């Protein structure tokens, strides 16, 4: 149920979380950063998803007067994002992961930019990546990437879980329906570009992205899901050069999987991935690698 104060605000911030005890401290930090991100009241919706939640964490969420609590049995961040988006009743919305933080005035900065033109559907900003105690700016050429649409997206994904503000009337919940289990922000940015939604960028840093060792982006499932993402994108691009770039990236992806399998002495999988690599984008650059697989297999065969 929506709490009454959220209906009086302009912006809703959605936090998908598993609400595990180990995420309690970072979740509190994320919520605190939202409260400091605007001079006006901001709606906060926390979508707890899956079965791993801590009762203590859930009770804390429910006890916060400015937080709307939603629960989803399905343990999926993209699905939680969809549910959160469907609940939005404000003019604008954005997301924040439970281990990341907004910088002071982040929402006000984004809100001012998106209000400049009523036709603007998305505003993205720069920010910082914090890894092993070292902080660095995340984007070097953000405005160029955003202005280039899909071409820019194929260079580097410019839409992330904590760098945006979206206009509710333009970026409807249907954009979140056909979500990808991983790379969900790249896929969402792709759909936004295809729909020709007006997107603007500002180079002002408004967030800190905490790059941790346990993040989903470092998992084997995450890396493996690039294939389905690339194939979906191939079906939906129009320009020949875009298809060429996607095929090249997919070929590189298969090659990396082949190398990983070879290092694990899984020769069948290594050859299979290598075959996919040279099939999706025929090239002479991996001819030597074919000989390498065969030679390594033969050497291992004679050892046994």
PDB file of C-alpha atoms in Angstrom, residues 9-296:
ATOM      1  CA  UNK A   9       6.194  14.169  -3.939  1.00  0.00           C
ATOM      2  CA  UNK A  10       7.521  14.528  -7.477  1.00  0.00           C
ATOM      3  CA  UNK A  11      10.041  11.691  -7.377  1.00  0.00           C
ATOM      4  CA  UNK A  12       9.951   8.068  -6.277  1.00  0.00           C
ATOM      5  CA  UNK A  13      13.204   6.184  -5.699  1.00  0.00           C
ATOM      6  CA  UNK A  14      12.900   2.393  -5.966  1.00  0.00           C
ATOM      7  CA  UNK A  15      15.316   0.086  -4.136  1.00  0.00           C
ATOM      8  CA  UNK A  16      15.185  -3.619  -5.049  1.00  0.00           C
ATOM      9  CA  UNK A  17      16.762  -5.688  -2.267  1.00  0.00           C
ATOM     10  CA  UNK A  18      16.973  -9.191  -0.878  1.00  0.00           C
ATOM     11  CA  UNK A  19      16.892  -7.573   2.600  1.00  0.00           C
ATOM     12  CA  UNK A  20      19.487  -9.987   3.957  1.00  0.00           C
ATOM     13  CA  UNK A  21      21.151  -9.139   7.253  1.00  0.00           C
ATOM     14  CA  UNK A  22      24.513  -8.703   5.504  1.00  0.00           C
ATOM     15  CA  UNK A  23      22.964  -5.927   3.394  1.00  0.00           C
ATOM     16  CA  UNK A  24      21.365  -4.086   6.317  1.00  0.00           C
ATOM     17  CA  UNK A  25      24.115  -1.489   6.796  1.00  0.00           C
ATOM     18  CA  UNK A  26      24.422  -0.666   3.092  1.00  0.00           C
ATOM     19  CA  UNK A  27      20.617  -0.492   2.750  1.00  0.00           C
ATOM     20  CA  UNK A  28      20.448   2.038   5.585  1.00  0.00           C
ATOM     21  CA  UNK A  29      23.199   4.070   3.907  1.00  0.00           C
ATOM     22  CA  UNK A  30      21.315   3.992   0.598  1.00  0.00           C
ATOM     23  CA  UNK A  31      18.111   5.209   2.246  1.00  0.00           C
ATOM     24  CA  UNK A  32      19.961   7.956   4.116  1.00  0.00           C
ATOM     25  CA  UNK A  33      21.542   9.133   0.876  1.00  0.00           C
ATOM     26  CA  UNK A  34      18.091   9.437  -0.736  1.00  0.00           C
ATOM     27  CA  UNK A  35      16.924  11.651   2.115  1.00  0.00           C
ATOM     28  CA  UNK A  36      19.891  13.965   1.492  1.00  0.00           C
ATOM     29  CA  UNK A  37      19.487  13.965  -2.289  1.00  0.00           C
ATOM     30  CA  UNK A  38      16.687  16.509  -2.521  1.00  0.00           C
ATOM     31  CA  UNK A  39      15.503  19.661  -0.792  1.00  0.00           C
ATOM     32  CA  UNK A  40      11.948  18.332  -1.141  1.00  0.00           C
ATOM     33  CA  UNK A  41      10.311  15.157   0.237  1.00  0.00           C
ATOM     34  CA  UNK A  42      11.107  12.090  -1.864  1.00  0.00           C
ATOM     35  CA  UNK A  43       9.076   8.910  -2.087  1.00  0.00           C
ATOM     36  CA  UNK A  44      11.026   5.732  -1.330  1.00  0.00           C
ATOM     37  CA  UNK A  45       9.776   2.295  -2.379  1.00  0.00           C
ATOM     38  CA  UNK A  46      11.698  -0.766  -1.209  1.00  0.00           C
ATOM     39  CA  UNK A  47      10.904  -4.002  -3.038  1.00  0.00           C
ATOM     40  CA  UNK A  48      12.061  -6.997  -1.023  1.00  0.00           C
ATOM     41  CA  UNK A  49      12.358 -10.012  -3.312  1.00  0.00           C
ATOM     42  CA  UNK A  50      13.033 -13.690  -2.713  1.00  0.00           C
ATOM     43  CA  UNK A  51      13.185 -15.869   0.390  1.00  0.00           C
ATOM     44  CA  UNK A  52      16.531 -14.793   1.873  1.00  0.00           C
ATOM     45  CA  UNK A  53      15.253 -11.750   3.749  1.00  0.00           C
ATOM     46  CA  UNK A  54      15.937 -11.068   7.411  1.00  0.00           C
ATOM     47  CA  UNK A  55      12.910 -10.387   9.604  1.00  0.00           C
ATOM     48  CA  UNK A  56      14.880  -7.678  11.419  1.00  0.00           C
ATOM     49  CA  UNK A  57      15.657  -5.871   8.162  1.00  0.00           C
ATOM     50  CA  UNK A  58      12.062  -6.131   6.934  1.00  0.00           C
ATOM     51  CA  UNK A  59      10.704  -4.771  10.208  1.00  0.00           C
ATOM     52  CA  UNK A  60      13.089  -1.807   9.972  1.00  0.00           C
ATOM     53  CA  UNK A  61      11.896  -1.080   6.425  1.00  0.00           C
ATOM     54  CA  UNK A  62       8.259  -1.216   7.520  1.00  0.00           C
ATOM     55  CA  UNK A  63       8.951   1.089  10.478  1.00  0.00           C
ATOM     56  CA  UNK A  64      10.239   3.940   8.289  1.00  0.00           C
ATOM     57  CA  UNK A  65       7.505   6.524   7.767  1.00  0.00           C
ATOM     58  CA  UNK A  66       8.794   7.586   4.336  1.00  0.00           C
ATOM     59  CA  UNK A  67       9.247   4.085   2.893  1.00  0.00           C
ATOM     60  CA  UNK A  68       6.644   2.053   1.009  1.00  0.00           C
ATOM     61  CA  UNK A  69       7.298  -1.661   1.492  1.00  0.00           C
ATOM     62  CA  UNK A  70       6.522  -4.184  -1.266  1.00  0.00           C
ATOM     63  CA  UNK A  71       7.288  -7.905  -1.180  1.00  0.00           C
ATOM     64  CA  UNK A  72       7.774 -10.243  -4.150  1.00  0.00           C
ATOM     65  CA  UNK A  73       8.301 -13.967  -3.710  1.00  0.00           C
ATOM     66  CA  UNK A  74      10.345 -14.124  -6.904  1.00  0.00           C
ATOM     67  CA  UNK A  75      14.025 -13.593  -6.171  1.00  0.00           C
ATOM     68  CA  UNK A  76      14.900 -11.410  -9.131  1.00  0.00           C
ATOM     69  CA  UNK A  77      16.189  -7.836  -9.155  1.00  0.00           C
ATOM     70  CA  UNK A  78      14.807  -7.050 -12.651  1.00  0.00           C
ATOM     71  CA  UNK A  79      11.402  -8.446 -11.630  1.00  0.00           C
ATOM     72  CA  UNK A  80      11.534  -6.324  -8.476  1.00  0.00           C
ATOM     73  CA  UNK A  81      12.314  -3.317 -10.671  1.00  0.00           C
ATOM     74  CA  UNK A  82       9.202  -4.048 -12.724  1.00  0.00           C
ATOM     75  CA  UNK A  83       7.012  -4.291  -9.620  1.00  0.00           C
ATOM     76  CA  UNK A  84       8.524  -1.101  -8.245  1.00  0.00           C
ATOM     77  CA  UNK A  85       7.894   0.743 -11.505  1.00  0.00           C
ATOM     78  CA  UNK A  86       4.283  -0.454 -11.616  1.00  0.00           C
ATOM     79  CA  UNK A  87       3.720   1.097  -8.173  1.00  0.00           C
ATOM     80  CA  UNK A  88       4.954   4.589  -9.114  1.00  0.00           C
ATOM     81  CA  UNK A  89       2.425   7.387  -8.611  1.00  0.00           C
ATOM     82  CA  UNK A  90       4.760  10.371  -8.919  1.00  0.00           C
ATOM     83  CA  UNK A  91       5.744  12.325 -12.037  1.00  0.00           C
ATOM     84  CA  UNK A  92       9.318  11.036 -12.001  1.00  0.00           C
ATOM     85  CA  UNK A  93      11.130   7.949 -10.750  1.00  0.00           C
ATOM     86  CA  UNK A  94      14.560   6.350 -10.511  1.00  0.00           C
ATOM     87  CA  UNK A  95      16.279   3.331  -8.988  1.00  0.00           C
ATOM     88  CA  UNK A  96      19.067   2.823  -6.489  1.00  0.00           C
ATOM     89  CA  UNK A  97      20.758  -0.467  -5.619  1.00  0.00           C
ATOM     90  CA  UNK A  98      20.873  -1.251  -1.914  1.00  0.00           C
ATOM     91  CA  UNK A  99      24.679  -1.082  -1.840  1.00  0.00           C
ATOM     92  CA  UNK A 100      25.065   2.229  -3.715  1.00  0.00           C
ATOM     93  CA  UNK A 101      24.493   5.826  -2.638  1.00  0.00           C
ATOM     94  CA  UNK A 102      23.321   9.159  -3.998  1.00  0.00           C
ATOM     95  CA  UNK A 103      25.472  12.220  -3.487  1.00  0.00           C
ATOM     96  CA  UNK A 104      23.875  15.282  -1.829  1.00  0.00           C
ATOM     97  CA  UNK A 105      21.416  17.103  -4.138  1.00  0.00           C
ATOM     98  CA  UNK A 106      21.502  14.229  -6.670  1.00  0.00           C
ATOM     99  CA  UNK A 107      17.749  14.220  -7.240  1.00  0.00           C
ATOM    100  CA  UNK A 108      17.494  18.023  -7.406  1.00  0.00           C
ATOM    101  CA  UNK A 109      20.261  18.096 -10.037  1.00  0.00           C
ATOM    102  CA  UNK A 110      18.498  15.514 -12.198  1.00  0.00           C
ATOM    103  CA  UNK A 111      15.067  17.042 -11.674  1.00  0.00           C
ATOM    104  CA  UNK A 112      16.217  20.474 -12.831  1.00  0.00           C
ATOM    105  CA  UNK A 113      17.627  18.986 -16.045  1.00  0.00           C
ATOM    106  CA  UNK A 114      14.630  16.818 -16.942  1.00  0.00           C
ATOM    107  CA  UNK A 115      12.223  19.731 -16.378  1.00  0.00           C
ATOM    108  CA  UNK A 116      14.034  21.898 -18.943  1.00  0.00           C
ATOM    109  CA  UNK A 117      12.181  20.123 -21.740  1.00  0.00           C
ATOM    110  CA  UNK A 118       8.785  18.451 -21.153  1.00  0.00           C
ATOM    111  CA  UNK A 119       9.625  15.969 -23.909  1.00  0.00           C
ATOM    112  CA  UNK A 120      12.692  14.605 -22.133  1.00  0.00           C
ATOM    113  CA  UNK A 121      12.056  11.082 -20.867  1.00  0.00           C
ATOM    114  CA  UNK A 122      15.418  10.208 -19.318  1.00  0.00           C
ATOM    115  CA  UNK A 123      18.258  12.119 -17.703  1.00  0.00           C
ATOM    116  CA  UNK A 124      21.517  10.375 -16.817  1.00  0.00           C
ATOM    117  CA  UNK A 125      24.431  11.760 -14.858  1.00  0.00           C
ATOM    118  CA  UNK A 126      28.027  10.958 -14.133  1.00  0.00           C
ATOM    119  CA  UNK A 127      29.192   9.521 -10.842  1.00  0.00           C
ATOM    120  CA  UNK A 128      31.956   7.699  -9.033  1.00  0.00           C
ATOM    121  CA  UNK A 129      32.965   4.055  -8.898  1.00  0.00           C
ATOM    122  CA  UNK A 130      34.439   3.018  -5.550  1.00  0.00           C
ATOM    123  CA  UNK A 131      36.559  -0.123  -5.631  1.00  0.00           C
ATOM    124  CA  UNK A 132      39.026  -1.302  -2.973  1.00  0.00           C
ATOM    125  CA  UNK A 133      39.093   2.164  -1.442  1.00  0.00           C
ATOM    126  CA  UNK A 134      39.852   3.911  -4.729  1.00  0.00           C
ATOM    127  CA  UNK A 135      37.297   6.296  -6.222  1.00  0.00           C
ATOM    128  CA  UNK A 136      37.254   7.223  -9.895  1.00  0.00           C
ATOM    129  CA  UNK A 137      34.851   8.980 -12.233  1.00  0.00           C
ATOM    130  CA  UNK A 138      32.679   6.462 -14.055  1.00  0.00           C
ATOM    131  CA  UNK A 139      32.233   8.065 -17.490  1.00  0.00           C
ATOM    132  CA  UNK A 140      34.769  10.034 -19.528  1.00  0.00           C
ATOM    133  CA  UNK A 141      32.446  10.911 -22.428  1.00  0.00           C
ATOM    134  CA  UNK A 142      28.910  10.496 -21.109  1.00  0.00           C
ATOM    135  CA  UNK A 143      27.214  13.180 -23.204  1.00  0.00           C
ATOM    136  CA  UNK A 144      28.696  11.807 -26.425  1.00  0.00           C
ATOM    137  CA  UNK A 145      27.592   8.273 -25.567  1.00  0.00           C
ATOM    138  CA  UNK A 146      24.007   9.319 -24.791  1.00  0.00           C
ATOM    139  CA  UNK A 147      23.707  11.597 -27.818  1.00  0.00           C
ATOM    140  CA  UNK A 148      24.845   8.718 -30.057  1.00  0.00           C
ATOM    141  CA  UNK A 149      21.940   6.481 -29.014  1.00  0.00           C
ATOM    142  CA  UNK A 150      22.440   2.794 -29.886  1.00  0.00           C
ATOM    143  CA  UNK A 151      25.815   3.551 -31.475  1.00  0.00           C
ATOM    144  CA  UNK A 152      26.983   4.999 -28.154  1.00  0.00           C
ATOM    145  CA  UNK A 153      25.428   2.133 -26.203  1.00  0.00           C
ATOM    146  CA  UNK A 154      27.471  -0.356 -28.240  1.00  0.00           C
ATOM    147  CA  UNK A 155      30.616   1.478 -27.136  1.00  0.00           C
ATOM    148  CA  UNK A 156      29.666   1.577 -23.451  1.00  0.00           C
ATOM    149  CA  UNK A 157      26.421   1.215 -21.538  1.00  0.00           C
ATOM    150  CA  UNK A 158      25.423   4.690 -20.336  1.00  0.00           C
ATOM    151  CA  UNK A 159      22.377   3.699 -18.251  1.00  0.00           C
ATOM    152  CA  UNK A 160      22.911   2.233 -14.796  1.00  0.00           C
ATOM    153  CA  UNK A 161      21.080   1.345 -11.620  1.00  0.00           C
ATOM    154  CA  UNK A 162      21.871   4.622  -9.861  1.00  0.00           C
ATOM    155  CA  UNK A 163      22.607   7.301 -12.503  1.00  0.00           C
ATOM    156  CA  UNK A 164      19.210   8.302 -13.914  1.00  0.00           C
ATOM    157  CA  UNK A 165      15.850  10.007 -13.530  1.00  0.00           C
ATOM    158  CA  UNK A 166      12.889   9.041 -15.739  1.00  0.00           C
ATOM    159  CA  UNK A 167       9.609  10.745 -16.574  1.00  0.00           C
ATOM    160  CA  UNK A 168       6.744   8.451 -15.594  1.00  0.00           C
ATOM    161  CA  UNK A 169       4.478   9.523 -18.449  1.00  0.00           C
ATOM    162  CA  UNK A 170       7.116   8.634 -21.074  1.00  0.00           C
ATOM    163  CA  UNK A 171       9.009   5.648 -19.645  1.00  0.00           C
ATOM    164  CA  UNK A 172       6.021   3.447 -18.867  1.00  0.00           C
ATOM    165  CA  UNK A 173       6.118   0.155 -16.988  1.00  0.00           C
ATOM    166  CA  UNK A 174       5.975  -1.655 -20.354  1.00  0.00           C
ATOM    167  CA  UNK A 175       9.659  -0.809 -20.809  1.00  0.00           C
ATOM    168  CA  UNK A 176      10.368  -3.074 -17.836  1.00  0.00           C
ATOM    169  CA  UNK A 177       8.113  -5.988 -18.870  1.00  0.00           C
ATOM    170  CA  UNK A 178      10.508  -7.822 -21.168  1.00  0.00           C
ATOM    171  CA  UNK A 179      13.437  -7.610 -18.789  1.00  0.00           C
ATOM    172  CA  UNK A 180      16.716  -9.446 -19.211  1.00  0.00           C
ATOM    173  CA  UNK A 181      17.840 -11.519 -16.185  1.00  0.00           C
ATOM    174  CA  UNK A 182      21.249  -9.844 -16.299  1.00  0.00           C
ATOM    175  CA  UNK A 183      22.522  -6.822 -18.268  1.00  0.00           C
ATOM    176  CA  UNK A 184      19.057  -5.444 -17.539  1.00  0.00           C
ATOM    177  CA  UNK A 185      20.179  -1.817 -17.769  1.00  0.00           C
ATOM    178  CA  UNK A 186      21.858  -2.317 -21.141  1.00  0.00           C
ATOM    179  CA  UNK A 187      18.683  -3.936 -22.470  1.00  0.00           C
ATOM    180  CA  UNK A 188      16.509  -1.158 -21.026  1.00  0.00           C
ATOM    181  CA  UNK A 189      18.754   1.506 -22.584  1.00  0.00           C
ATOM    182  CA  UNK A 190      18.503  -0.322 -25.909  1.00  0.00           C
ATOM    183  CA  UNK A 191      14.687  -0.269 -25.768  1.00  0.00           C
ATOM    184  CA  UNK A 192      14.719   3.407 -24.792  1.00  0.00           C
ATOM    185  CA  UNK A 193      16.868   4.170 -27.842  1.00  0.00           C
ATOM    186  CA  UNK A 194      14.650   2.090 -30.136  1.00  0.00           C
ATOM    187  CA  UNK A 195      11.581   3.963 -28.891  1.00  0.00           C
ATOM    188  CA  UNK A 196      13.397   7.245 -29.619  1.00  0.00           C
ATOM    189  CA  UNK A 197      12.846   8.493 -26.086  1.00  0.00           C
ATOM    190  CA  UNK A 198      14.633  11.831 -25.656  1.00  0.00           C
ATOM    191  CA  UNK A 199      17.563  11.251 -23.298  1.00  0.00           C
ATOM    192  CA  UNK A 200      19.849  13.939 -21.872  1.00  0.00           C
ATOM    193  CA  UNK A 201      23.140  13.690 -20.028  1.00  0.00           C
ATOM    194  CA  UNK A 202      24.857  15.927 -17.507  1.00  0.00           C
ATOM    195  CA  UNK A 203      28.436  15.374 -16.445  1.00  0.00           C
ATOM    196  CA  UNK A 204      27.802  16.316 -12.807  1.00  0.00           C
ATOM    197  CA  UNK A 205      28.551  13.390 -10.446  1.00  0.00           C
ATOM    198  CA  UNK A 206      25.446  12.440  -8.439  1.00  0.00           C
ATOM    199  CA  UNK A 207      26.158   8.932  -7.135  1.00  0.00           C
ATOM    200  CA  UNK A 208      28.719   6.489  -5.791  1.00  0.00           C
ATOM    201  CA  UNK A 209      28.655   2.985  -7.242  1.00  0.00           C
ATOM    202  CA  UNK A 210      30.279   0.499  -4.877  1.00  0.00           C
ATOM    203  CA  UNK A 211      32.045  -2.174  -6.928  1.00  0.00           C
ATOM    204  CA  UNK A 212      32.199  -5.212  -4.640  1.00  0.00           C
ATOM    205  CA  UNK A 213      33.566  -8.703  -5.165  1.00  0.00           C
ATOM    206  CA  UNK A 214      30.159 -10.285  -4.520  1.00  0.00           C
ATOM    207  CA  UNK A 215      28.242  -8.241  -7.084  1.00  0.00           C
ATOM    208  CA  UNK A 216      26.116 -10.122  -9.623  1.00  0.00           C
ATOM    209  CA  UNK A 217      28.139  -8.649 -12.495  1.00  0.00           C
ATOM    210  CA  UNK A 218      31.090 -10.836 -11.501  1.00  0.00           C
ATOM    211  CA  UNK A 219      29.174 -14.118 -11.551  1.00  0.00           C
ATOM    212  CA  UNK A 220      29.430 -16.801 -14.228  1.00  0.00           C
ATOM    213  CA  UNK A 221      25.669 -16.526 -14.817  1.00  0.00           C
ATOM    214  CA  UNK A 222      26.058 -12.819 -15.554  1.00  0.00           C
ATOM    215  CA  UNK A 223      28.867 -13.367 -18.060  1.00  0.00           C
ATOM    216  CA  UNK A 224      27.047 -16.273 -19.686  1.00  0.00           C
ATOM    217  CA  UNK A 225      23.866 -14.271 -20.216  1.00  0.00           C
ATOM    218  CA  UNK A 226      25.576 -11.914 -22.671  1.00  0.00           C
ATOM    219  CA  UNK A 227      24.800 -14.361 -25.488  1.00  0.00           C
ATOM    220  CA  UNK A 228      21.016 -14.040 -25.136  1.00  0.00           C
ATOM    221  CA  UNK A 229      21.295 -10.255 -24.798  1.00  0.00           C
ATOM    222  CA  UNK A 230      23.389  -9.931 -27.954  1.00  0.00           C
ATOM    223  CA  UNK A 231      21.066 -12.199 -29.935  1.00  0.00           C
ATOM    224  CA  UNK A 232      18.040 -10.122 -28.873  1.00  0.00           C
ATOM    225  CA  UNK A 233      19.812  -6.953 -29.890  1.00  0.00           C
ATOM    226  CA  UNK A 234      20.770  -8.450 -33.258  1.00  0.00           C
ATOM    227  CA  UNK A 235      17.091  -9.088 -34.002  1.00  0.00           C
ATOM    228  CA  UNK A 236      16.225  -5.463 -33.305  1.00  0.00           C
ATOM    229  CA  UNK A 237      18.971  -3.330 -34.878  1.00  0.00           C
ATOM    230  CA  UNK A 238      18.591  -1.843 -38.339  1.00  0.00           C
ATOM    231  CA  UNK A 239      22.038  -0.576 -39.267  1.00  0.00           C
ATOM    232  CA  UNK A 240      24.573  -2.913 -40.823  1.00  0.00           C
ATOM    233  CA  UNK A 241      27.429  -1.400 -38.800  1.00  0.00           C
ATOM    234  CA  UNK A 242      25.508  -2.029 -35.559  1.00  0.00           C
ATOM    235  CA  UNK A 243      25.004  -5.678 -36.486  1.00  0.00           C
ATOM    236  CA  UNK A 244      28.708  -5.939 -37.266  1.00  0.00           C
ATOM    237  CA  UNK A 245      29.679  -4.507 -33.873  1.00  0.00           C
ATOM    238  CA  UNK A 246      27.298  -6.796 -31.965  1.00  0.00           C
ATOM    239  CA  UNK A 247      28.546  -9.850 -33.865  1.00  0.00           C
ATOM    240  CA  UNK A 248      32.132  -8.876 -33.097  1.00  0.00           C
ATOM    241  CA  UNK A 249      31.332  -8.535 -29.380  1.00  0.00           C
ATOM    242  CA  UNK A 250      29.498 -11.869 -29.404  1.00  0.00           C
ATOM    243  CA  UNK A 251      32.409 -13.538 -31.181  1.00  0.00           C
ATOM    244  CA  UNK A 252      34.771 -12.185 -28.516  1.00  0.00           C
ATOM    245  CA  UNK A 253      32.411 -13.453 -25.820  1.00  0.00           C
ATOM    246  CA  UNK A 254      32.420 -16.985 -27.248  1.00  0.00           C
ATOM    247  CA  UNK A 255      36.202 -16.838 -27.527  1.00  0.00           C
ATOM    248  CA  UNK A 256      36.568 -15.932 -23.844  1.00  0.00           C
ATOM    249  CA  UNK A 257      34.279 -18.833 -22.891  1.00  0.00           C
ATOM    250  CA  UNK A 258      36.370 -21.123 -25.073  1.00  0.00           C
ATOM    251  CA  UNK A 259      39.546 -19.995 -23.324  1.00  0.00           C
ATOM    252  CA  UNK A 260      37.978 -20.552 -19.898  1.00  0.00           C
ATOM    253  CA  UNK A 261      36.873 -24.070 -20.882  1.00  0.00           C
ATOM    254  CA  UNK A 262      40.323 -24.844 -22.307  1.00  0.00           C
ATOM    255  CA  UNK A 263      42.003 -23.772 -19.070  1.00  0.00           C
ATOM    256  CA  UNK A 264      39.661 -26.165 -17.256  1.00  0.00           C
ATOM    257  CA  UNK A 265      40.589 -28.935 -19.739  1.00  0.00           C
ATOM    258  CA  UNK A 266      37.005 -29.097 -20.973  1.00  0.00           C
ATOM    259  CA  UNK A 267      38.016 -29.613 -24.604  1.00  0.00           C
ATOM    260  CA  UNK A 268      34.524 -30.363 -25.876  1.00  0.00           C
ATOM    261  CA  UNK A 269      33.142 -27.074 -24.541  1.00  0.00           C
ATOM    262  CA  UNK A 270      36.231 -25.192 -25.679  1.00  0.00           C
ATOM    263  CA  UNK A 271      35.828 -26.448 -29.258  1.00  0.00           C
ATOM    264  CA  UNK A 272      32.072 -25.807 -29.143  1.00  0.00           C
ATOM    265  CA  UNK A 273      32.515 -22.175 -28.037  1.00  0.00           C
ATOM    266  CA  UNK A 274      35.322 -21.690 -30.533  1.00  0.00           C
ATOM    267  CA  UNK A 275      33.055 -22.966 -33.294  1.00  0.00           C
ATOM    268  CA  UNK A 276      30.385 -20.453 -32.271  1.00  0.00           C
ATOM    269  CA  UNK A 277      32.966 -17.711 -32.226  1.00  0.00           C
ATOM    270  CA  UNK A 278      34.130 -18.219 -35.794  1.00  0.00           C
ATOM    271  CA  UNK A 279      30.594 -18.964 -37.035  1.00  0.00           C
ATOM    272  CA  UNK A 280      29.014 -15.755 -35.775  1.00  0.00           C
ATOM    273  CA  UNK A 281      31.859 -13.691 -37.228  1.00  0.00           C
ATOM    274  CA  UNK A 282      34.284 -15.522 -39.535  1.00  0.00           C
ATOM    275  CA  UNK A 283      37.807 -14.206 -39.059  1.00  0.00           C
ATOM    276  CA  UNK A 284      41.392 -15.285 -39.561  1.00  0.00           C
ATOM    277  CA  UNK A 285      42.360 -13.929 -36.158  1.00  0.00           C
ATOM    278  CA  UNK A 286      41.436 -17.177 -34.368  1.00  0.00           C
ATOM    279  CA  UNK A 287      43.057 -19.629 -36.825  1.00  0.00           C
ATOM    280  CA  UNK A 288      46.124 -19.934 -34.603  1.00  0.00           C
ATOM    281  CA  UNK A 289      43.850 -20.534 -31.634  1.00  0.00           C
ATOM    282  CA  UNK A 290      42.270 -23.527 -33.418  1.00  0.00           C
ATOM    283  CA  UNK A 291      45.722 -25.121 -33.655  1.00  0.00           C
ATOM    284  CA  UNK A 292      46.307 -24.215 -29.999  1.00  0.00           C
ATOM    285  CA  UNK A 293      43.210 -26.144 -28.857  1.00  0.00           C
ATOM    286  CA  UNK A 294      44.167 -29.202 -30.900  1.00  0.00           C
ATOM    287  CA  UNK A 295      47.787 -29.142 -29.715  1.00  0.00           C
ATOM    288  CA  UNK A 296      46.783 -28.807 -26.075  1.00  0.00           C
TER     289      UNK A 296
END
